Coordinates of C-alpha atoms in Angstrom, one line a residue:
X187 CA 0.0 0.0 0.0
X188 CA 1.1 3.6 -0.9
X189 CA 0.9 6.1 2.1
X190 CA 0.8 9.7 1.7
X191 CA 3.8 11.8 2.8
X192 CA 1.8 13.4 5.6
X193 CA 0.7 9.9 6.7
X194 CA 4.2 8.8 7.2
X195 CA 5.0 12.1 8.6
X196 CA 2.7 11.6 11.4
X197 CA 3.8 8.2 12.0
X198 CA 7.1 9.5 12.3
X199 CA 6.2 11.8 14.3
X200 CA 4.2 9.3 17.1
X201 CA 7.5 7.4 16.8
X202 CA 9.6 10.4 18.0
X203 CA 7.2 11.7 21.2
X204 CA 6.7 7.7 22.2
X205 CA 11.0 7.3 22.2
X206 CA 11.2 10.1 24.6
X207 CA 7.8 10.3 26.6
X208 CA 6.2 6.9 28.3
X209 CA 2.7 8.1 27.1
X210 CA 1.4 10.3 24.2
X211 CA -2.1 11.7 25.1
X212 CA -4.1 15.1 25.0
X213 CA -2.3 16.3 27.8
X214 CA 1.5 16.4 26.8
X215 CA 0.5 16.4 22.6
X216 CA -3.0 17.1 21.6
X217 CA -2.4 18.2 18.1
X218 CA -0.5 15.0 17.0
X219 CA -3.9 13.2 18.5
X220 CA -5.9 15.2 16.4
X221 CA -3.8 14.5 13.3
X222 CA -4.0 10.6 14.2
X223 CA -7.8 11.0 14.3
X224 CA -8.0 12.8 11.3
X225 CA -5.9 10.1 9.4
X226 CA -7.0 6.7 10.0
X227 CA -4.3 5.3 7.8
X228 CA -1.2 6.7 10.1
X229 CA -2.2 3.3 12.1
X230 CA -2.3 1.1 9.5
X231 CA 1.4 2.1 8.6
X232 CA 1.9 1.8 11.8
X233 CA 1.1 -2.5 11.9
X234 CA 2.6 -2.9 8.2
X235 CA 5.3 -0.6 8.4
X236 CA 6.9 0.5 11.9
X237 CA 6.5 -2.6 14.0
X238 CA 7.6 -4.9 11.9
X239 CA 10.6 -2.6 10.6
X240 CA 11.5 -1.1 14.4
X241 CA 10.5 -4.6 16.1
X242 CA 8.3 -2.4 18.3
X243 CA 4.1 -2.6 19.2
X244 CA 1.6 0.4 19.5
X245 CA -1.2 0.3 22.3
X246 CA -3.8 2.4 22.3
X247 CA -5.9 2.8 25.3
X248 CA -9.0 5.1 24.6
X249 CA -6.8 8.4 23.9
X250 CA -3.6 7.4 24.5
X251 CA -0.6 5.9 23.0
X252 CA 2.0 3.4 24.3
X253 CA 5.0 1.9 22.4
X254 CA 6.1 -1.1 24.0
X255 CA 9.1 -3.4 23.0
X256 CA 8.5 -6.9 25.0
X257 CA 9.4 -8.1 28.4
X258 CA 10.6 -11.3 27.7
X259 CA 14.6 -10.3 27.4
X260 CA 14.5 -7.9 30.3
X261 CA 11.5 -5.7 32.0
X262 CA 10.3 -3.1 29.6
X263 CA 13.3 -4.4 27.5
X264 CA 15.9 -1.6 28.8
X265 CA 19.7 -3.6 29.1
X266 CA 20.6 -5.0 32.5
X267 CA 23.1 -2.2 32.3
X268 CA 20.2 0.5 32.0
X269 CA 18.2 -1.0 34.7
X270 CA 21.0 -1.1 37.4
X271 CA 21.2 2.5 36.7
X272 CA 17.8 3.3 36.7
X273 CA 17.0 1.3 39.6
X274 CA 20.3 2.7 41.6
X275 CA 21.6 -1.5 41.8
X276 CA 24.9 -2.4 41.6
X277 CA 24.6 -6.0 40.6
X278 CA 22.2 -8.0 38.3
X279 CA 21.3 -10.3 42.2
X280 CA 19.4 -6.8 43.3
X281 CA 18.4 -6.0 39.2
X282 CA 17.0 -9.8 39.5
X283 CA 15.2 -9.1 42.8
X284 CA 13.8 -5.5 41.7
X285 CA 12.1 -8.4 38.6
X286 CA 10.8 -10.3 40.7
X287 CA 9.0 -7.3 42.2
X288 CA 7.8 -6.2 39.4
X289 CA 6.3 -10.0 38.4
X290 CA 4.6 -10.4 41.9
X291 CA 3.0 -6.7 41.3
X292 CA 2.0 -8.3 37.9
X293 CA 0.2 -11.5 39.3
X294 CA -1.2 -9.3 42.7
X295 CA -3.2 -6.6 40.5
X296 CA -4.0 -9.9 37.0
X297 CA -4.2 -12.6 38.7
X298 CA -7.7 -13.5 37.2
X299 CA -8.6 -15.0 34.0
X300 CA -9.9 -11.8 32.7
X301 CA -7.1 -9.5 31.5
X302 CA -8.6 -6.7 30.5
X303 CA -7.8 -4.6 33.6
X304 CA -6.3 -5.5 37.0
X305 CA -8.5 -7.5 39.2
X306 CA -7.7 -5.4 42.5
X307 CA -7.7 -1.5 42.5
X308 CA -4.5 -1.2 44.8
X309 CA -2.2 -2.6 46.7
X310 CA -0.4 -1.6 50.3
X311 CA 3.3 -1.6 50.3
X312 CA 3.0 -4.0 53.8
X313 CA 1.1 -6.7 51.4
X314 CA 3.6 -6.3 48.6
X315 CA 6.4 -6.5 50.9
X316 CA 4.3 -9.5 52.6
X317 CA 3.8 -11.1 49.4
X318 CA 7.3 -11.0 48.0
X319 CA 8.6 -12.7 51.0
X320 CA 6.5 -15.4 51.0
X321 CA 7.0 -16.1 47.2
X322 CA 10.8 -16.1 48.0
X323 CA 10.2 -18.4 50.8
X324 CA 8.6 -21.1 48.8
X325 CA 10.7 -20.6 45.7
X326 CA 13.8 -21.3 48.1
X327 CA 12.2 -24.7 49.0
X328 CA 11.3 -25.8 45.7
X329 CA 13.5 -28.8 44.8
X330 CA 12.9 -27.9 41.3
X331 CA 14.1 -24.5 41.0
X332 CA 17.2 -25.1 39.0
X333 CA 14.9 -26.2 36.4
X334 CA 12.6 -24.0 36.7
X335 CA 15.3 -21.1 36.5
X336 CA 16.1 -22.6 32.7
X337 CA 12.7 -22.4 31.5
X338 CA 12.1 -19.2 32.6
X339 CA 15.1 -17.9 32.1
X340 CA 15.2 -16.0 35.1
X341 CA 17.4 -15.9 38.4
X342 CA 15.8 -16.9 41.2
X343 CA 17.9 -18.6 43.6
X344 CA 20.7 -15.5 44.3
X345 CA 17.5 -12.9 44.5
X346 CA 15.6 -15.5 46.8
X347 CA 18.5 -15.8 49.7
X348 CA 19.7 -12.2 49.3
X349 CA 16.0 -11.0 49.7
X350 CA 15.8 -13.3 52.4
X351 CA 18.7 -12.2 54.2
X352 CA 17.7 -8.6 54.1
X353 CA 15.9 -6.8 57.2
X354 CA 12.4 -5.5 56.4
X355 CA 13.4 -2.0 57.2
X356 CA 16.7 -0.1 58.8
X357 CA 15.1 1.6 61.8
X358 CA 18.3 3.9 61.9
X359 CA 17.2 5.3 58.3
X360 CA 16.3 8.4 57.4
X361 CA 15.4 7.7 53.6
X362 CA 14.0 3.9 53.6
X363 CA 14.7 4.2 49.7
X364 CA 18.3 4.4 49.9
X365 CA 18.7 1.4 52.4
X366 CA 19.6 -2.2 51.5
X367 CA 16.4 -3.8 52.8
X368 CA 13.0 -5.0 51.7
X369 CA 11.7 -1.2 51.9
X370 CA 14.3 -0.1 49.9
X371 CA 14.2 -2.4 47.1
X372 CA 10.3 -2.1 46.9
X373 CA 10.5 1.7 46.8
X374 CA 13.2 1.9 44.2
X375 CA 11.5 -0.4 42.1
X376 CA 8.4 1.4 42.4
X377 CA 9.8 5.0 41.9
X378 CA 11.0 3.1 38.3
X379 CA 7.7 2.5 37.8
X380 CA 6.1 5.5 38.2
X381 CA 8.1 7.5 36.7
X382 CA 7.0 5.2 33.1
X383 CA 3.5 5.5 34.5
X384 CA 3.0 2.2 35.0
X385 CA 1.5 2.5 39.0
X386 CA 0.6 5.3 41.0
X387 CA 1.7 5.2 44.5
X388 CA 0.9 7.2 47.3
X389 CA 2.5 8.4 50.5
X390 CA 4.7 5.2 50.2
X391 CA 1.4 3.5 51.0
X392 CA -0.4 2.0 48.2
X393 CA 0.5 1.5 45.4
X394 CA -2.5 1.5 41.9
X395 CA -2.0 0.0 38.7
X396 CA -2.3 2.9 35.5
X397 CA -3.9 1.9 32.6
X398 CA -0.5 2.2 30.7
X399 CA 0.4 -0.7 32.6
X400 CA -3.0 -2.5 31.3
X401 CA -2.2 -2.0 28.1
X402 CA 0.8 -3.7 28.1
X403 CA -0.6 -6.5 30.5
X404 CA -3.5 -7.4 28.0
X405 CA -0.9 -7.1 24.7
X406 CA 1.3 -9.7 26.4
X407 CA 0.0 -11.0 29.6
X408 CA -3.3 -12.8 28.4
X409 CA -1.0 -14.9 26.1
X410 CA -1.5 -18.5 28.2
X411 CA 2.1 -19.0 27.6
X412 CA 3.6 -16.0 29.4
X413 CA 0.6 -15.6 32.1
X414 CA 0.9 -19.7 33.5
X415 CA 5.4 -18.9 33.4
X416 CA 4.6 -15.5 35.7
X417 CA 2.3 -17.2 37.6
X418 CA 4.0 -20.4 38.1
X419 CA 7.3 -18.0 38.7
X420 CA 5.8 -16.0 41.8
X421 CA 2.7 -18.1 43.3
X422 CA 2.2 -17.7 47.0
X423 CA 2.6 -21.8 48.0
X424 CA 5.6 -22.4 45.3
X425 CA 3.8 -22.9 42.0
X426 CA 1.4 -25.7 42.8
X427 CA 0.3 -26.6 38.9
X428 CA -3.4 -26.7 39.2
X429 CA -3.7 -22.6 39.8
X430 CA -2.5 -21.7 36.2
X431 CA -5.1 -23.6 34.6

């Protein structure tokens, strides 16, 4: 199909904004919506053209626009490299543990067989912290974990015994964020989060899903595949194979 030069323009354009800001909406670029609207075909080039070419995927969530890249390789598929910056890590046994975070918030807020939006509206930071604990503990039992560190491909061991080593929280500490304990490795992980408005948290309290991280959740998440792995990979009594069926 032949696109017009202003079609691809505009496409371009989307490309550009979603490289540099997490979401493009009315709020940060109402007049590229408006050239989107009045140009049906800029998303059509779009699924020939751009994803195939840049190996990327558009979501579109009423009036917004999310690019997304895959989280198989690495969360939100930055480099481990990137991560441990982002995250303020300086090895990939905290990166691995900030992941498994991020895949217990996942099966917390779509653990149902609907995946069209989470199936809780938040969660506290004691639950989370509650939760991740508990999944460590059973994963550290599992005789089986070896193997199931090769199909998943990811770490689990390392992050389970240095998680489990840690102290909840430094009682000395001014900033909780900056300290090497559960706390701190939630909160870091969560500030990532937020700032590619993926959750909203409050007063280091709650924590809410945003509907960025919906999006992404029903592009890849309701795939049986990669929703029975996350599952099996953070359930509460060690992965018992009846509850991703």
């Amino acid at each position: 199909m032949t696109y017009k030069s202003s079609t691809v323009e505009t496409a371009l354009l989307l490309l550009r904004e979603l490289l540099t800001h997490p979401v493009v909406d009315k709020e940060n670029n109402s007049g590229l919506l408006m050239r989107i609207q009045q140009d049906p075909e800029v998303l059509g080039l779009w699924q020939e053209v751009m994803e195939p070419t840049f190996g990327v995927t558009l979501l579109k969530a009423g009036d917004q626009y999310y690019l997304s890249t895959g989280i198989e390789e690495s969360i939100f598929s930055y480099t481990n490299a990137e991560l441990r910056t982002c995250l303020g890590v300086g090895n990939n046994t905290e990166l691995y543990t900030c992941t498994f975070i991020v895949l217990t918030l996942l099966a917390v807020f779509f653990n149902s067989d609907d995946t069209t939006g989470p199936s809780i509206d938040f969660i506290t930071l004691t639950d989370l912290e509650r939760q991740v604990t508990q999944n460590f503990e059973a994963l550290a039992k599992r005789e089986d974990i070896e193997e199931l560190e090769n199909r998943s491909r990811v770490n689990l061991a390392e992050p389970a015994r240095f998680w489990l080593d840690l102290p909840v929280k430094k009682l000395e500490a001014t900033h909780d964020k900056k300290t090497k304990s559960h706390w701190g490795y939630l909160l870091r992980t969560l500030d990532f989060l937020e700032e590619n408005r993926l959750v909203r948290v409050i007063q280091e309290r709650q924590v809410f899903p945003q509907q960025r991280l919906s999006s992404m959740v029903a592009h890849y998440y309701n795939h049986r595949d990669h929703k029975n792995m996350i599952l099996e990979l953070i359930m509460e009594h060690g992965g018992e194979e009846d509850a991703a069926d």
